[in-house]
Short mmCIF file of C-alpha atoms in Angstrom, two decimals:
data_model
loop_
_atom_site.label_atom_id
_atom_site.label_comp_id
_atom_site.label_asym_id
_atom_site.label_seq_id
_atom_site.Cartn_x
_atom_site.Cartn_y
_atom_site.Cartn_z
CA UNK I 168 20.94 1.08 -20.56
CA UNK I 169 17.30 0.81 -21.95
CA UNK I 170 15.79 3.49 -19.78
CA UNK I 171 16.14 6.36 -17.50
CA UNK I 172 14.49 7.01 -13.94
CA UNK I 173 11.71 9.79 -14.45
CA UNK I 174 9.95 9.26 -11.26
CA UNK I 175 8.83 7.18 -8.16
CA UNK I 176 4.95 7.18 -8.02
CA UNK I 177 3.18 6.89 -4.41
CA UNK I 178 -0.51 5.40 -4.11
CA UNK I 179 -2.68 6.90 -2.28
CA UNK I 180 -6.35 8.42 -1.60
CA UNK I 181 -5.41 12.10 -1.47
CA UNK I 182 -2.94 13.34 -4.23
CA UNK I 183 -2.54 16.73 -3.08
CA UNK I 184 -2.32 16.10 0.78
CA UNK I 185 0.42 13.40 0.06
CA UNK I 186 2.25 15.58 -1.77
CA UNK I 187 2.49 19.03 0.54
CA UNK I 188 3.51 16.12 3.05
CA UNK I 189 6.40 15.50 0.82
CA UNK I 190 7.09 19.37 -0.10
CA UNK I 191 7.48 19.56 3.65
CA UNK I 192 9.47 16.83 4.17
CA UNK I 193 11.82 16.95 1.20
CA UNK I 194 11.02 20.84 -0.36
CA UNK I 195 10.73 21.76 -4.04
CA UNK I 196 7.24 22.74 -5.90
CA UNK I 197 4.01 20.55 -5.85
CA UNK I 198 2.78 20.70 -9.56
CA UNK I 199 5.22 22.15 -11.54
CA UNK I 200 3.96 22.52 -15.13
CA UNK I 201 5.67 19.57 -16.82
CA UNK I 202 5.00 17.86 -20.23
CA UNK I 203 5.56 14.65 -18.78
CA UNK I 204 2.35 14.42 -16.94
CA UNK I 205 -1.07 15.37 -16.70
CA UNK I 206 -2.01 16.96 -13.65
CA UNK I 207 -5.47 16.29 -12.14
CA UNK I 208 -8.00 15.16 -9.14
CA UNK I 209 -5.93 11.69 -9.28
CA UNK I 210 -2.55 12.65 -10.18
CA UNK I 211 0.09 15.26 -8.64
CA UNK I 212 3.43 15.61 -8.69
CA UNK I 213 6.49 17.36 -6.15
CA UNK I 214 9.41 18.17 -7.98
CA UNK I 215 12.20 18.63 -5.84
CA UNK I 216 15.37 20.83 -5.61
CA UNK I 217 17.70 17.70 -6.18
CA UNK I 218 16.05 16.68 -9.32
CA UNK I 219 14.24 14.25 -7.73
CA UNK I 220 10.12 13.66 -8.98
CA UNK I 221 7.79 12.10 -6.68
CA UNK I 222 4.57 11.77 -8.60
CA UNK I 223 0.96 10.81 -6.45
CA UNK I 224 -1.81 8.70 -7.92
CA UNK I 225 -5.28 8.76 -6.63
CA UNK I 226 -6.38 5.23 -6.15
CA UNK I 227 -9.92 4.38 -5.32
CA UNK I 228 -10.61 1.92 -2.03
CA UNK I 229 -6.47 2.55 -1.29
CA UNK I 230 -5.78 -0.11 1.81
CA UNK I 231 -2.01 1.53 3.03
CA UNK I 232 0.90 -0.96 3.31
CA UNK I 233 1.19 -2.48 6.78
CA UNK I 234 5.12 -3.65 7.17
CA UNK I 235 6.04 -5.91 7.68
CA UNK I 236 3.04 -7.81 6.35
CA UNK I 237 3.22 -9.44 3.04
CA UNK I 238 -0.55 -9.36 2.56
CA UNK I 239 -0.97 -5.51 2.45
CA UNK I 240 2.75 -4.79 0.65
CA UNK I 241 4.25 -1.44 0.04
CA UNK I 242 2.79 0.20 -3.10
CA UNK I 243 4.61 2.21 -5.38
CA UNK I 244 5.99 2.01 -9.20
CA UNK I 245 8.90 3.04 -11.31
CA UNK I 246 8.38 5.65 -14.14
CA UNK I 247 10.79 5.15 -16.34
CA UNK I 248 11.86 7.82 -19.44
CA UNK I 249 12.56 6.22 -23.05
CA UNK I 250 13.33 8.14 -26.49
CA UNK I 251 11.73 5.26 -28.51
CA UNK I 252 8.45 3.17 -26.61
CA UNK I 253 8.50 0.70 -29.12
CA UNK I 254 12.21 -0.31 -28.63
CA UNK I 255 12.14 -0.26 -25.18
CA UNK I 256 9.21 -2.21 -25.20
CA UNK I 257 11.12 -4.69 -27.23
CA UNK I 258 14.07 -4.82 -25.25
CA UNK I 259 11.91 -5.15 -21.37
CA UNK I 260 9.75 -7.75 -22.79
CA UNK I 261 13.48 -9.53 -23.83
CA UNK I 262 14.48 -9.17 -20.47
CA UNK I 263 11.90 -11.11 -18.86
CA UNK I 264 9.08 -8.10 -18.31
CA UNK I 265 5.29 -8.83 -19.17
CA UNK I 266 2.87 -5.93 -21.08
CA UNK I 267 0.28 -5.37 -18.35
CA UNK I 268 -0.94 -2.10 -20.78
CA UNK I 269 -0.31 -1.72 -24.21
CA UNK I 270 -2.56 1.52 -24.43
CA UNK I 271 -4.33 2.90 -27.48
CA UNK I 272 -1.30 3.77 -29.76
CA UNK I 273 -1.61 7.24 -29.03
CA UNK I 274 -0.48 8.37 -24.96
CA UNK I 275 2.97 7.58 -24.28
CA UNK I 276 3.32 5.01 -21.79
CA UNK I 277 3.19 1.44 -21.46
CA UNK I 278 2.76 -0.41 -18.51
CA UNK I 279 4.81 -3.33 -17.69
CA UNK I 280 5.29 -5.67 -14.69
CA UNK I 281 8.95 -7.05 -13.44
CA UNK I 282 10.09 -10.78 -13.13
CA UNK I 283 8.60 -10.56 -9.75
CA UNK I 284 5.42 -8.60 -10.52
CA UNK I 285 5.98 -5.28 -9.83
CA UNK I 286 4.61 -2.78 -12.24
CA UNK I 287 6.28 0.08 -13.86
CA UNK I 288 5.96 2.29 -16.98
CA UNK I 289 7.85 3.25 -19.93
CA UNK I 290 6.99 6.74 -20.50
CA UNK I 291 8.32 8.74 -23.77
CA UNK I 292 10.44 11.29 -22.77
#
């Protein structure tokens, strides 16, 4: 096991409207201090009472998924906790995984895309 699930992260145009839909949907607390993130116009979060994280990401000129259709495709990505960034960077990019987002050295996540081009991020715990 490289990694650990942190969170599933929604696009959207309205962070905090998305997730009070979710609060009311699922429960738990919208924002809940946590060092993990940084909570702002373009980012909140819902932590749940089953452990469960959704996180919300602001995106400008969002066009929502239309399923079935593979032109506008569901939108989300994995968040996914590591103890050491460079490691697991070593280890996803072994697996088949491409560095979409190295960052500057100093945050702590990467982002990476799948086989298949999904993205996701390796976030320090």
């Amino acid at each position: 096991m490289i990694a650990k699930l942190q969170c599933v992260v929604l696009d959207c145009v309205d962070v905090l409207e998305l997730s009070r839909f979710y609060q009311s949907l699922l429960g738990g607390m919208v924002n809940q201090p946590d060092p993990r993130w940084s909570l702002d116009d373009g980012w909140a979060t819902l932590h749940t009472d089953t452990g469960l994280v959704l996180a919300f990401q602001r995106v400008e000129d969002y066009r929502p998924p239309q399923w079935p259709d593979p032109v506008r495709p569901q939108q989300f990505h994995l968040d996914l906790g590591v103890e050491d960034l460079d490691q697991a960077q070593e280890d996803v990019l072994r697996l088949g995984a491409t560095l979409l987002d190295g960052g500057d050295g100093k945050r702590g996540w990467r982002v990476f895309a799948d086989p298949a081009g999904h993205p996701f991020c390796l976030v320090r715990d």
